[in-house]
PDB file of C-alpha atoms in Angstrom:
ATOM      1  CA  GLN A 136     296.257 246.176  64.179  1.00  0.00           C
ATOM      2  CA  SER A 137     295.142 246.093  67.816  1.00  0.00           C
ATOM      3  CA  ALA A 138     297.420 247.285  70.574  1.00  0.00           C
ATOM      4  CA  LEU A 139     299.422 244.727  72.498  1.00  0.00           C
ATOM      5  CA  THR A 140     297.911 243.794  75.867  1.00  0.00           C
ATOM      6  CA  GLN A 141     299.683 244.883  79.033  1.00  0.00           C
ATOM      7  CA  PRO A 142     298.385 244.922  82.611  1.00  0.00           C
ATOM      8  CA  ALA A 143     297.271 248.412  83.557  1.00  0.00           C
ATOM      9  CA  SER A 144     299.284 248.336  86.753  1.00  0.00           C
ATOM     10  CA  VAL A 145     301.754 246.266  88.715  1.00  0.00           C
ATOM     11  CA  SER A 146     303.368 246.903  92.063  1.00  0.00           C
ATOM     12  CA  GLY A 147     306.170 245.602  94.192  1.00  0.00           C
ATOM     13  CA  SER A 148     308.257 246.396  97.223  1.00  0.00           C
ATOM     14  CA  PRO A 149     311.863 247.549  97.097  1.00  0.00           C
ATOM     15  CA  GLY A 150     314.222 244.658  96.497  1.00  0.00           C
ATOM     16  CA  GLN A 151     311.556 242.421  94.994  1.00  0.00           C
ATOM     17  CA  SER A 152     311.285 241.306  91.378  1.00  0.00           C
ATOM     18  CA  ILE A 153     308.323 242.080  89.172  1.00  0.00           C
ATOM     19  CA  THR A 154     307.345 241.006  85.677  1.00  0.00           C
ATOM     20  CA  ILE A 155     305.281 242.945  83.159  1.00  0.00           C
ATOM     21  CA  SER A 156     303.673 240.946  80.380  1.00  0.00           C
ATOM     22  CA  CYS A 157     302.962 241.993  76.820  1.00  0.00           C
ATOM     23  CA  ALA A 158     300.520 239.727  75.035  1.00  0.00           C
ATOM     24  CA  GLY A 159     300.200 239.666  71.294  1.00  0.00           C
ATOM     25  CA  THR A 160     299.605 237.199  68.499  1.00  0.00           C
ATOM     26  CA  ARG A 161     301.567 235.159  65.992  1.00  0.00           C
ATOM     27  CA  SER A 162     301.253 238.135  63.666  1.00  0.00           C
ATOM     28  CA  ASP A 163     303.242 240.405  65.921  1.00  0.00           C
ATOM     29  CA  VAL A 164     304.995 239.426  69.169  1.00  0.00           C
ATOM     30  CA  GLY A 165     305.141 235.716  68.416  1.00  0.00           C
ATOM     31  CA  GLY A 166     306.142 236.118  64.795  1.00  0.00           C
ATOM     32  CA  TYR A 167     309.282 238.188  65.166  1.00  0.00           C
ATOM     33  CA  ASN A 168     312.081 238.746  67.672  1.00  0.00           C
ATOM     34  CA  LEU A 169     311.430 242.484  67.477  1.00  0.00           C
ATOM     35  CA  VAL A 170     309.924 243.357  70.852  1.00  0.00           C
ATOM     36  CA  SER A 171     311.119 246.451  72.677  1.00  0.00           C
ATOM     37  CA  TRP A 172     310.422 247.856  76.136  1.00  0.00           C
ATOM     38  CA  TYR A 173     310.369 251.508  77.177  1.00  0.00           C
ATOM     39  CA  GLN A 174     310.336 253.301  80.514  1.00  0.00           C
ATOM     40  CA  GLN A 175     308.615 256.681  80.699  1.00  0.00           C
ATOM     41  CA  TYR A 176     308.402 259.177  83.531  1.00  0.00           C
ATOM     42  CA  PRO A 177     305.554 261.729  83.521  1.00  0.00           C
ATOM     43  CA  GLY A 178     306.199 264.547  81.093  1.00  0.00           C
ATOM     44  CA  LYS A 179     309.388 262.953  79.789  1.00  0.00           C
ATOM     45  CA  ALA A 180     310.364 261.156  76.598  1.00  0.00           C
ATOM     46  CA  PRO A 181     310.432 257.350  76.697  1.00  0.00           C
ATOM     47  CA  LYS A 182     313.697 255.538  77.365  1.00  0.00           C
ATOM     48  CA  LEU A 183     314.609 252.301  75.589  1.00  0.00           C
ATOM     49  CA  MET A 184     315.241 249.544  78.129  1.00  0.00           C
ATOM     50  CA  ILE A 185     315.165 246.372  76.018  1.00  0.00           C
ATOM     51  CA  TYR A 186     315.133 245.729  72.266  1.00  0.00           C
ATOM     52  CA  GLU A 187     315.004 242.657  70.075  1.00  0.00           C
ATOM     53  CA  VAL A 188     313.402 240.816  73.027  1.00  0.00           C
ATOM     54  CA  THR A 189     316.508 240.497  75.192  1.00  0.00           C
ATOM     55  CA  LYS A 190     319.103 243.110  74.246  1.00  0.00           C
ATOM     56  CA  ARG A 191     319.943 245.913  76.655  1.00  0.00           C
ATOM     57  CA  PRO A 192     321.253 249.257  75.372  1.00  0.00           C
ATOM     58  CA  SER A 193     324.467 250.500  76.863  1.00  0.00           C
ATOM     59  CA  GLY A 194     323.830 252.214  80.180  1.00  0.00           C
ATOM     60  CA  VAL A 195     320.664 250.327  81.087  1.00  0.00           C
ATOM     61  CA  SER A 196     320.917 248.483  84.381  1.00  0.00           C
ATOM     62  CA  ASN A 197     321.215 244.707  84.215  1.00  0.00           C
ATOM     63  CA  ARG A 198     318.319 244.599  86.682  1.00  0.00           C
ATOM     64  CA  PHE A 199     316.144 244.894  83.561  1.00  0.00           C
ATOM     65  CA  SER A 200     315.746 241.806  81.405  1.00  0.00           C
ATOM     66  CA  GLY A 201     313.473 240.688  78.612  1.00  0.00           C
ATOM     67  CA  SER A 202     312.125 237.332  77.516  1.00  0.00           C
ATOM     68  CA  MET A 203     309.471 235.819  75.289  1.00  0.00           C
ATOM     69  CA  SER A 204     307.335 232.705  75.349  1.00  0.00           C
ATOM     70  CA  GLY A 205     304.948 232.031  72.522  1.00  0.00           C
ATOM     71  CA  ASN A 206     302.995 235.190  71.777  1.00  0.00           C
ATOM     72  CA  THR A 207     303.808 236.895  75.076  1.00  0.00           C
ATOM     73  CA  ALA A 208     306.866 238.965  75.865  1.00  0.00           C
ATOM     74  CA  SER A 209     307.890 239.903  79.379  1.00  0.00           C
ATOM     75  CA  LEU A 210     309.983 242.548  81.098  1.00  0.00           C
ATOM     76  CA  THR A 211     311.437 241.572  84.458  1.00  0.00           C
ATOM     77  CA  ILE A 212     312.847 244.097  86.879  1.00  0.00           C
ATOM     78  CA  SER A 213     314.850 242.598  89.715  1.00  0.00           C
ATOM     79  CA  GLY A 214     315.966 244.333  92.902  1.00  0.00           C
ATOM     80  CA  LEU A 215     313.148 246.844  92.550  1.00  0.00           C
ATOM     81  CA  GLN A 216     314.120 250.425  93.418  1.00  0.00           C
ATOM     82  CA  ALA A 217     312.032 253.529  94.040  1.00  0.00           C
ATOM     83  CA  GLU A 218     313.400 255.084  90.852  1.00  0.00           C
ATOM     84  CA  ASP A 219     311.858 252.260  88.811  1.00  0.00           C
ATOM     85  CA  GLU A 220     308.402 253.688  89.448  1.00  0.00           C
ATOM     86  CA  ALA A 221     307.263 254.766  85.987  1.00  0.00           C
ATOM     87  CA  ASP A 222     305.117 253.741  83.029  1.00  0.00           C
ATOM     88  CA  TYR A 223     306.379 250.879  80.885  1.00  0.00           C
ATOM     89  CA  TYR A 224     305.452 250.199  77.274  1.00  0.00           C
ATOM     90  CA  CYS A 225     306.169 247.265  75.010  1.00  0.00           C
ATOM     91  CA  SER A 226     306.241 247.427  71.238  1.00  0.00           C
ATOM     92  CA  SER A 227     306.520 244.880  68.471  1.00  0.00           C
ATOM     93  CA  TYR A 228     306.877 244.647  64.741  1.00  0.00           C
ATOM     94  CA  ALA A 229     303.437 243.699  63.450  1.00  0.00           C
ATOM     95  CA  GLY A 230     304.178 242.825  59.854  1.00  0.00           C
ATOM     96  CA  SER A 231     303.442 244.880  56.746  1.00  0.00           C
ATOM     97  CA  ASN A 232     306.038 247.428  57.835  1.00  0.00           C
ATOM     98  CA  THR A 233     304.113 248.515  60.911  1.00  0.00           C
ATOM     99  CA  LEU A 234     304.938 248.787  64.574  1.00  0.00           C
ATOM    100  CA  ILE A 235     302.475 248.547  67.455  1.00  0.00           C
ATOM    101  CA  PHE A 236     302.694 249.456  71.127  1.00  0.00           C
ATOM    102  CA  GLY A 237     301.072 248.047  74.213  1.00  0.00           C
ATOM    103  CA  GLY A 238     298.690 250.167  76.248  1.00  0.00           C
ATOM    104  CA  GLY A 239     301.255 250.721  78.976  1.00  0.00           C
ATOM    105  CA  THR A 240     301.725 249.526  82.544  1.00  0.00           C
ATOM    106  CA  LYS A 241     302.063 251.765  85.574  1.00  0.00           C
ATOM    107  CA  LEU A 242     304.628 250.371  87.986  1.00  0.00           C
ATOM    108  CA  THR A 243     304.228 251.387  91.611  1.00  0.00           C
ATOM    109  CA  VAL A 244     307.031 250.765  94.098  1.00  0.00           C
ATOM    110  CA  LEU A 245     305.372 250.332  97.469  1.00  0.00           C
TER     111      LEU A 245
ATOM    112  CA  GLU B  78     326.380 264.631  72.329  1.00  0.00           C
ATOM    113  CA  VAL B  79     323.758 262.693  70.395  1.00  0.00           C
ATOM    114  CA  GLN B  80     320.644 264.832  70.290  1.00  0.00           C
ATOM    115  CA  LEU B  81     317.282 265.222  68.585  1.00  0.00           C
ATOM    116  CA  VAL B  82     315.317 268.451  68.866  1.00  0.00           C
ATOM    117  CA  GLU B  83     311.770 268.726  67.535  1.00  0.00           C
ATOM    118  CA  SER B  84     310.022 271.944  66.567  1.00  0.00           C
ATOM    119  CA  GLY B  85     306.987 273.128  64.668  1.00  0.00           C
ATOM    120  CA  GLY B  86     304.215 272.078  66.994  1.00  0.00           C
ATOM    121  CA  GLY B  87     301.354 274.346  67.924  1.00  0.00           C
ATOM    122  CA  LEU B  88     297.663 274.926  67.453  1.00  0.00           C
ATOM    123  CA  ALA B  89     296.014 273.967  64.178  1.00  0.00           C
ATOM    124  CA  GLN B  90     292.411 273.947  63.075  1.00  0.00           C
ATOM    125  CA  PRO B  91     290.672 270.734  62.012  1.00  0.00           C
ATOM    126  CA  GLY B  92     291.453 270.202  58.357  1.00  0.00           C
ATOM    127  CA  GLY B  93     294.574 272.334  58.646  1.00  0.00           C
ATOM    128  CA  SER B  94     298.262 271.548  58.241  1.00  0.00           C
ATOM    129  CA  LEU B  95     301.453 271.644  60.266  1.00  0.00           C
ATOM    130  CA  ARG B  96     305.036 270.712  59.474  1.00  0.00           C
ATOM    131  CA  LEU B  97     307.164 269.283  62.236  1.00  0.00           C
ATOM    132  CA  SER B  98     310.951 269.318  62.117  1.00  0.00           C
ATOM    133  CA  CYS B  99     313.538 267.301  63.993  1.00  0.00           C
ATOM    134  CA  ALA B 100     317.136 268.517  64.070  1.00  0.00           C
ATOM    135  CA  ALA B 101     319.719 265.804  64.639  1.00  0.00           C
ATOM    136  CA  SER B 102     323.242 266.246  65.944  1.00  0.00           C
ATOM    137  CA  GLY B 103     326.107 264.193  67.330  1.00  0.00           C
ATOM    138  CA  PHE B 104     325.833 261.268  64.919  1.00  0.00           C
ATOM    139  CA  THR B 105     325.946 260.456  61.213  1.00  0.00           C
ATOM    140  CA  PHE B 106     322.314 261.224  60.470  1.00  0.00           C
ATOM    141  CA  SER B 107     322.208 259.642  57.017  1.00  0.00           C
ATOM    142  CA  SER B 108     323.240 256.257  58.427  1.00  0.00           C
ATOM    143  CA  TYR B 109     320.148 255.913  60.574  1.00  0.00           C
ATOM    144  CA  GLU B 110     316.529 255.180  59.900  1.00  0.00           C
ATOM    145  CA  MET B 111     314.173 257.435  61.827  1.00  0.00           C
ATOM    146  CA  ASN B 112     310.708 257.184  63.353  1.00  0.00           C
ATOM    147  CA  TRP B 113     307.945 259.523  64.442  1.00  0.00           C
ATOM    148  CA  VAL B 114     306.005 258.411  67.523  1.00  0.00           C
ATOM    149  CA  ARG B 115     303.169 260.317  69.165  1.00  0.00           C
ATOM    150  CA  GLN B 116     301.403 260.302  72.513  1.00  0.00           C
ATOM    151  CA  ALA B 117     297.913 261.724  72.972  1.00  0.00           C
ATOM    152  CA  PRO B 118     297.202 263.408  76.321  1.00  0.00           C
ATOM    153  CA  GLY B 119     296.995 260.787  79.044  1.00  0.00           C
ATOM    154  CA  LYS B 120     297.337 257.973  76.520  1.00  0.00           C
ATOM    155  CA  GLY B 121     299.986 255.525  75.395  1.00  0.00           C
ATOM    156  CA  LEU B 122     302.577 255.638  72.663  1.00  0.00           C
ATOM    157  CA  GLU B 123     301.648 255.291  68.993  1.00  0.00           C
ATOM    158  CA  TRP B 124     304.129 254.708  66.167  1.00  0.00           C
ATOM    159  CA  ILE B 125     303.102 256.734  63.148  1.00  0.00           C
ATOM    160  CA  SER B 126     305.885 256.747  60.569  1.00  0.00           C
ATOM    161  CA  HIS B 127     309.339 255.523  59.567  1.00  0.00           C
ATOM    162  CA  ILE B 128     311.879 256.538  56.950  1.00  0.00           C
ATOM    163  CA  SER B 129     315.048 254.805  55.778  1.00  0.00           C
ATOM    164  CA  GLY B 130     318.450 256.449  55.974  1.00  0.00           C
ATOM    165  CA  SER B 131     318.411 257.446  52.332  1.00  0.00           C
ATOM    166  CA  GLY B 132     314.794 258.539  52.469  1.00  0.00           C
ATOM    167  CA  GLY B 133     313.869 256.073  49.775  1.00  0.00           C
ATOM    168  CA  ARG B 134     311.657 253.898  51.936  1.00  0.00           C
ATOM    169  CA  THR B 135     308.786 255.169  54.085  1.00  0.00           C
ATOM    170  CA  TYR B 136     306.164 253.438  56.197  1.00  0.00           C
ATOM    171  CA  TYR B 137     303.014 254.780  57.865  1.00  0.00           C
ATOM    172  CA  ALA B 138     300.451 253.706  60.425  1.00  0.00           C
ATOM    173  CA  ASP B 139     296.936 253.322  59.046  1.00  0.00           C
ATOM    174  CA  SER B 140     295.796 256.227  61.234  1.00  0.00           C
ATOM    175  CA  VAL B 141     297.909 258.728  59.285  1.00  0.00           C
ATOM    176  CA  GLU B 142     298.385 257.073  55.876  1.00  0.00           C
ATOM    177  CA  GLY B 143     297.490 259.493  53.105  1.00  0.00           C
ATOM    178  CA  ARG B 144     297.461 262.525  55.406  1.00  0.00           C
ATOM    179  CA  PHE B 145     300.998 262.641  56.816  1.00  0.00           C
ATOM    180  CA  THR B 146     304.276 262.599  54.881  1.00  0.00           C
ATOM    181  CA  ILE B 147     307.646 261.814  56.396  1.00  0.00           C
ATOM    182  CA  SER B 148     310.792 263.125  54.737  1.00  0.00           C
ATOM    183  CA  ARG B 149     314.396 263.961  55.525  1.00  0.00           C
ATOM    184  CA  ASP B 150     317.196 266.199  54.342  1.00  0.00           C
ATOM    185  CA  ASN B 151     320.467 264.473  55.143  1.00  0.00           C
ATOM    186  CA  ALA B 152     322.477 267.522  54.104  1.00  0.00           C
ATOM    187  CA  LYS B 153     320.707 269.474  56.828  1.00  0.00           C
ATOM    188  CA  ASN B 154     320.594 266.598  59.354  1.00  0.00           C
ATOM    189  CA  SER B 155     316.860 267.086  59.572  1.00  0.00           C
ATOM    190  CA  LEU B 156     313.742 264.963  59.676  1.00  0.00           C
ATOM    191  CA  TYR B 157     310.283 266.269  58.838  1.00  0.00           C
ATOM    192  CA  LEU B 158     306.642 265.331  59.235  1.00  0.00           C
ATOM    193  CA  GLN B 159     304.146 267.132  57.027  1.00  0.00           C
ATOM    194  CA  MET B 160     300.713 266.769  58.575  1.00  0.00           C
ATOM    195  CA  ASN B 161     297.663 267.580  56.458  1.00  0.00           C
ATOM    196  CA  SER B 162     293.923 267.177  56.981  1.00  0.00           C
ATOM    197  CA  LEU B 163     294.457 267.334  60.712  1.00  0.00           C
ATOM    198  CA  ARG B 164     291.832 265.907  63.045  1.00  0.00           C
ATOM    199  CA  ALA B 165     291.133 266.397  66.733  1.00  0.00           C
ATOM    200  CA  GLU B 166     292.473 262.904  67.352  1.00  0.00           C
ATOM    201  CA  ASP B 167     295.884 263.976  66.034  1.00  0.00           C
ATOM    202  CA  THR B 168     296.313 266.082  69.180  1.00  0.00           C
ATOM    203  CA  ALA B 169     299.420 264.681  70.848  1.00  0.00           C
ATOM    204  CA  VAL B 170     303.053 265.176  71.699  1.00  0.00           C
ATOM    205  CA  TYR B 171     305.091 264.147  68.677  1.00  0.00           C
ATOM    206  CA  TYR B 172     308.531 262.607  69.140  1.00  0.00           C
ATOM    207  CA  CYS B 173     311.212 261.897  66.583  1.00  0.00           C
ATOM    208  CA  ALA B 174     313.326 258.901  67.483  1.00  0.00           C
ATOM    209  CA  ARG B 175     316.416 257.046  66.263  1.00  0.00           C
ATOM    210  CA  PRO B 176     317.106 253.312  66.450  1.00  0.00           C
ATOM    211  CA  PRO B 177     319.981 251.917  68.503  1.00  0.00           C
ATOM    212  CA  GLY B 178     321.866 250.710  65.428  1.00  0.00           C
ATOM    213  CA  THR B 179     322.295 251.467  61.763  1.00  0.00           C
ATOM    214  CA  GLU B 180     320.227 249.775  59.114  1.00  0.00           C
ATOM    215  CA  TYR B 181     319.774 246.023  59.437  1.00  0.00           C
ATOM    216  CA  TYR B 182     316.743 243.748  59.512  1.00  0.00           C
ATOM    217  CA  GLY B 183     314.327 245.098  62.080  1.00  0.00           C
ATOM    218  CA  SER B 184     316.661 247.817  63.335  1.00  0.00           C
ATOM    219  CA  TRP B 185     314.004 250.474  62.946  1.00  0.00           C
ATOM    220  CA  CYS B 186     311.638 248.646  65.295  1.00  0.00           C
ATOM    221  CA  ALA B 187     313.321 250.055  68.390  1.00  0.00           C
ATOM    222  CA  SER B 188     313.845 253.720  69.258  1.00  0.00           C
ATOM    223  CA  HIS B 189     316.893 254.490  71.352  1.00  0.00           C
ATOM    224  CA  ILE B 190     317.419 258.232  71.030  1.00  0.00           C
ATOM    225  CA  TRP B 191     314.355 260.439  71.485  1.00  0.00           C
ATOM    226  CA  GLY B 192     313.737 264.136  71.181  1.00  0.00           C
ATOM    227  CA  GLN B 193     311.956 266.101  73.884  1.00  0.00           C
ATOM    228  CA  GLY B 194     308.748 266.138  71.860  1.00  0.00           C
ATOM    229  CA  THR B 195     306.669 268.898  70.316  1.00  0.00           C
ATOM    230  CA  LYS B 196     303.028 269.414  71.215  1.00  0.00           C
ATOM    231  CA  VAL B 197     300.362 269.538  68.528  1.00  0.00           C
ATOM    232  CA  THR B 198     296.833 270.625  69.353  1.00  0.00           C
ATOM    233  CA  VAL B 199     294.081 270.358  66.767  1.00  0.00           C
ATOM    234  CA  SER B 200     291.078 272.407  67.776  1.00  0.00           C
ATOM    235  CA  SER B 201     288.772 275.076  66.432  1.00  0.00           C
TER     236      SER B 201
END
């Protein structure tokens, strides 16, 4: 399976809202409500921010939200903060007991 | 404290083998499915394998199918990844990871608890 498509980079100013997209197909993103989003700082392990499209693990700020429309999932970060600057990855169940990730998006807080 | 600690990484020659371990603590290990995810230098994340709580069900990415074997020992709270026929493209940091919930439809598709990773370098 091909990787999910994410923008290489997005940026925003503190306090703004940004959205990162994750484009797939009916065979992965659009076929299942099993999209997750991860935040990763350089040299660190990823952190789960959203799973099953919209669910937030305990301890994750409610400034992070997930949604899906058709074959594209999205992660929205509202009230952007300097600490949100990181790489973000989406993943999705892709059928046949496989999981695929997006290529990652570098978020810059201006 | 819920924790995963990987070990076993290092330098291996092309065609060689390595066995990674992941020690779990702070939760009922046997109740959770587990995943291995890797990240090549400067690249994105790649899911490579999954195992059910009992160990009776395993899944693999095409890139490692037939070369890597995932297993677990619930009595020892440990997860393993046996890597054979290693290639240069297997060079990566390898993470073990646990889902946010116990086994239900699709639960394994998210990874909530992650280890710190263990680095594998395949080079002659």
